Amino acid sequence: RHFAEKSAWFLAVVGKGGRAREVPFVRPVMKALDAYLQARGHHVENVLDLPPETPLIASLEDSTHSLTDNAIY
């Protein structure tokens, strides 16, 4: 989500205990995510141009699926 008045982006995530949170999505993180997505073959100008079903962080076994809770730990 973008807050124009603050010129800031926030990423909605589901954290520990299944609680939803918004975390700052700062420019260095956005650049790193763009590079990661390019390496996965997603050639878009902006992460917002991706289809909504595209996982931001993909499973190593299947890049069309996102990481599971267990895969992170």
Backbone as JSON Lines, residues from 0, in Angstrom:
{"i":0,"aa":"R","n":[0.85,-1.17,0.0],"ca":[0.0,0.0,0.0],"c":[0.89,1.23,0.0]}
{"i":1,"aa":"H","n":[0.5,2.26,-0.74],"ca":[1.3,3.47,-0.85],"c":[0.6,4.62,-0.16]}
{"i":2,"aa":"F","n":[1.36,5.36,0.62],"ca":[0.85,6.55,1.28],"c":[1.5,7.76,0.62]}
{"i":3,"aa":"A","n":[0.78,8.41,-0.28],"ca":[1.35,9.53,-1.03],"c":[1.79,10.66,-0.12]}
{"i":4,"aa":"E","n":[1.01,10.92,0.93],"ca":[1.36,12.03,1.81],"c":[2.67,11.79,2.56]}
{"i":5,"aa":"K","n":[3.05,10.51,2.73],"ca":[4.3,10.18,3.41],"c":[5.36,9.72,2.41]}
{"i":6,"aa":"S","n":[4.96,9.57,1.14],"ca":[5.84,9.03,0.11],"c":[6.46,7.72,0.59]}
{"i":7,"aa":"A","n":[5.63,6.83,1.1],"ca":[6.11,5.57,1.65],"c":[5.25,4.4,1.17]}
{"i":8,"aa":"W","n":[5.89,3.25,1.06],"ca":[5.2,2.01,0.72],"c":[5.23,1.09,1.93]}
{"i":9,"aa":"F","n":[4.17,0.31,2.07],"ca":[4.09,-0.69,3.14],"c":[3.66,-2.01,2.53]}
{"i":10,"aa":"L","n":[4.19,-3.1,3.04],"ca":[3.88,-4.43,2.57],"c":[3.04,-5.12,3.62]}
{"i":11,"aa":"A","n":[1.89,-5.64,3.2],"ca":[1.03,-6.38,4.11],"c":[1.55,-7.81,4.2]}
{"i":12,"aa":"V","n":[1.8,-8.27,5.41],"ca":[2.3,-9.62,5.64],"c":[1.48,-10.28,6.73]}
{"i":13,"aa":"V","n":[1.52,-11.61,6.74],"ca":[0.9,-12.37,7.83],"c":[2.05,-12.92,8.65]}
{"i":14,"aa":"G","n":[2.08,-12.54,9.9],"ca":[3.2,-12.91,10.76],"c":[2.89,-14.04,11.7]}
{"i":15,"aa":"K","n":[3.72,-14.15,12.72],"ca":[3.59,-15.18,13.74],"c":[2.19,-15.15,14.34]}
{"i":16,"aa":"G","n":[1.62,-16.31,14.5],"ca":[0.3,-16.39,15.06],"c":[-0.8,-16.02,14.07]}
{"i":17,"aa":"G","n":[-0.44,-15.88,12.79],"ca":[-1.43,-15.56,11.77],"c":[-1.92,-14.12,11.82]}
{"i":18,"aa":"R","n":[-1.18,-13.26,12.51],"ca":[-1.61,-11.86,12.62],"c":[-1.12,-11.05,11.42]}
{"i":19,"aa":"A","n":[-2.03,-10.27,10.86],"ca":[-1.68,-9.41,9.72],"c":[-0.98,-8.17,10.23]}
{"i":20,"aa":"R","n":[0.04,-7.74,9.47],"ca":[0.8,-6.54,9.81],"c":[1.17,-5.82,8.52]}
{"i":21,"aa":"E","n":[1.54,-4.56,8.67],"ca":[2.11,-3.81,7.56],"c":[3.51,-3.4,7.96]}
{"i":22,"aa":"V","n":[4.47,-3.72,7.1],"ca":[5.86,-3.39,7.38],"c":[6.36,-2.41,6.32]}
{"i":23,"aa":"P","n":[7.28,-1.52,6.68],"ca":[7.81,-0.57,5.7],"c":[8.48,-1.31,4.54]}
{"i":24,"aa":"F","n":[8.21,-0.87,3.34],"ca":[8.78,-1.46,2.14],"c":[9.71,-0.4,1.53]}
{"i":25,"aa":"V","n":[10.92,-0.33,2.07],"ca":[11.86,0.74,1.73],"c":[12.53,0.47,0.38]}
{"i":26,"aa":"R","n":[13.07,1.52,-0.22],"ca":[13.64,1.44,-1.57],"c":[14.7,0.34,-1.72]}
{"i":27,"aa":"P","n":[15.66,0.16,-0.79],"ca":[16.64,-0.93,-0.97],"c":[15.98,-2.31,-1.03]}
{"i":28,"aa":"V","n":[14.93,-2.51,-0.25],"ca":[14.22,-3.79,-0.29],"c":[13.51,-3.94,-1.63]}
{"i":29,"aa":"M","n":[12.9,-2.88,-2.12],"ca":[12.21,-2.93,-3.39],"c":[13.19,-3.26,-4.53]}
{"i":30,"aa":"K","n":[14.38,-2.66,-4.49],"ca":[15.4,-2.94,-5.52],"c":[15.85,-4.4,-5.45]}
{"i":31,"aa":"A","n":[16.06,-4.91,-4.24],"ca":[16.46,-6.31,-4.08],"c":[15.36,-7.25,-4.57]}
{"i":32,"aa":"L","n":[14.12,-6.93,-4.27],"ca":[13.0,-7.75,-4.73],"c":[12.9,-7.71,-6.25]}
{"i":33,"aa":"D","n":[13.09,-6.55,-6.84],"ca":[13.08,-6.45,-8.31],"c":[14.16,-7.35,-8.92]}
{"i":34,"aa":"A","n":[15.36,-7.33,-8.36],"ca":[16.46,-8.17,-8.87],"c":[16.12,-9.65,-8.72]}
{"i":35,"aa":"Y","n":[15.56,-10.02,-7.58],"ca":[15.16,-11.41,-7.34],"c":[14.09,-11.86,-8.34]}
{"i":36,"aa":"L","n":[13.1,-11.01,-8.57],"ca":[12.04,-11.35,-9.52],"c":[12.58,-11.45,-10.94]}
{"i":37,"aa":"Q","n":[13.51,-10.58,-11.31],"ca":[14.15,-10.65,-12.62],"c":[14.88,-12.0,-12.77]}
{"i":38,"aa":"A","n":[15.59,-12.41,-11.71],"ca":[16.31,-13.68,-11.74],"c":[15.36,-14.86,-11.88]}
{"i":39,"aa":"R","n":[14.13,-14.72,-11.39],"ca":[13.12,-15.77,-11.53],"c":[12.41,-15.7,-12.88]}
{"i":40,"aa":"G","n":[12.78,-14.73,-13.72],"ca":[12.2,-14.65,-15.05],"c":[11.01,-13.72,-15.18]}
{"i":41,"aa":"H","n":[10.75,-12.93,-14.16],"ca":[9.65,-11.96,-14.22],"c":[10.23,-10.62,-14.65]}
{"i":42,"aa":"H","n":[10.04,-10.28,-15.91],"ca":[10.63,-9.06,-16.46],"c":[9.56,-7.98,-16.53]}
{"i":43,"aa":"V","n":[9.36,-7.3,-15.4],"ca":[8.39,-6.21,-15.3],"c":[9.11,-4.97,-14.81]}
{"i":44,"aa":"E","n":[8.57,-3.83,-15.13],"ca":[9.15,-2.56,-14.7],"c":[8.93,-2.32,-13.21]}
{"i":45,"aa":"N","n":[7.85,-2.86,-12.69],"ca":[7.47,-2.58,-11.31],"c":[6.82,-3.83,-10.73]}
{"i":46,"aa":"V","n":[7.12,-4.12,-9.48],"ca":[6.55,-5.28,-8.81],"c":[5.02,-5.24,-8.83]}
{"i":47,"aa":"L","n":[4.45,-4.06,-8.89],"ca":[3.0,-3.93,-8.93],"c":[2.42,-4.38,-10.26]}
{"i":48,"aa":"D","n":[3.26,-4.56,-11.28],"ca":[2.8,-5.01,-12.58],"c":[2.66,-6.53,-12.66]}
{"i":49,"aa":"L","n":[3.1,-7.23,-11.63],"ca":[2.98,-8.69,-11.62],"c":[1.53,-9.12,-11.45]}
{"i":50,"aa":"P","n":[1.16,-10.27,-12.0],"ca":[-0.18,-10.78,-11.72],"c":[-0.33,-10.99,-10.21]}
{"i":51,"aa":"P","n":[-1.52,-10.75,-9.67],"ca":[-1.71,-10.85,-8.21],"c":[-1.38,-12.22,-7.62]}
{"i":52,"aa":"E","n":[-1.48,-13.27,-8.42],"ca":[-1.22,-14.61,-7.9],"c":[0.27,-14.95,-7.84]}
{"i":53,"aa":"T","n":[1.14,-14.07,-8.33],"ca":[2.58,-14.32,-8.32],"c":[3.13,-14.18,-6.91]}
{"i":54,"aa":"P","n":[3.75,-15.25,-6.36],"ca":[4.32,-15.12,-5.02],"c":[5.55,-14.21,-5.05]}
{"i":55,"aa":"L","n":[5.66,-13.34,-4.06],"ca":[6.85,-12.48,-3.99],"c":[8.09,-13.3,-3.67]}
{"i":56,"aa":"I","n":[7.97,-14.23,-2.73],"ca":[9.07,-15.12,-2.38],"c":[8.6,-16.54,-2.7]}
{"i":57,"aa":"A","n":[9.23,-17.14,-3.69],"ca":[8.75,-18.43,-4.19],"c":[9.43,-19.61,-3.49]}
{"i":58,"aa":"S","n":[8.75,-20.73,-3.56],"ca":[9.29,-21.99,-3.1],"c":[10.47,-22.38,-3.99]}
{"i":59,"aa":"L","n":[11.47,-23.03,-3.43],"ca":[12.61,-23.48,-4.24],"c":[12.22,-24.63,-5.16]}
{"i":60,"aa":"E","n":[11.25,-25.43,-4.72],"ca":[10.83,-26.58,-5.52],"c":[9.92,-26.18,-6.68]}
{"i":61,"aa":"D","n":[9.09,-25.16,-6.48],"ca":[8.14,-24.75,-7.51],"c":[7.94,-23.24,-7.42]}
{"i":62,"aa":"S","n":[8.5,-22.52,-8.38],"ca":[8.49,-21.06,-8.31],"c":[7.1,-20.44,-8.51]}
{"i":63,"aa":"T","n":[6.1,-21.28,-8.8],"ca":[4.74,-20.74,-8.91],"c":[4.02,-20.78,-7.58]}
{"i":64,"aa":"H","n":[4.66,-21.37,-6.57],"ca":[4.07,-21.44,-5.23],"c":[4.91,-20.62,-4.25]}
{"i":65,"aa":"S","n":[4.25,-20.04,-3.28],"ca":[4.97,-19.28,-2.27],"c":[5.54,-20.2,-1.2]}
{"i":66,"aa":"L","n":[6.42,-19.65,-0.38],"ca":[6.96,-20.4,0.74],"c":[5.84,-20.73,1.73]}
{"i":67,"aa":"T","n":[5.96,-21.86,2.37],"ca":[5.03,-22.2,3.43],"c":[5.6,-21.7,4.76]}
{"i":68,"aa":"D","n":[4.76,-21.69,5.77],"ca":[5.22,-21.3,7.11],"c":[6.4,-22.17,7.54]}
{"i":69,"aa":"N","n":[6.33,-23.46,7.29],"ca":[7.39,-24.39,7.71],"c":[8.68,-24.16,6.95]}
{"i":70,"aa":"A","n":[8.62,-23.72,5.71],"ca":[9.82,-23.51,4.91],"c":[10.65,-22.35,5.43]}
{"i":71,"aa":"I","n":[10.01,-21.41,6.1],"ca":[10.73,-20.24,6.6],"c":[11.55,-20.59,7.82]}
{"i":72,"aa":"Y","n":[11.06,-21.48,8.65],"ca":[11.77,-21.84,9.87],"c":[12.81,-22.81,9.55]}
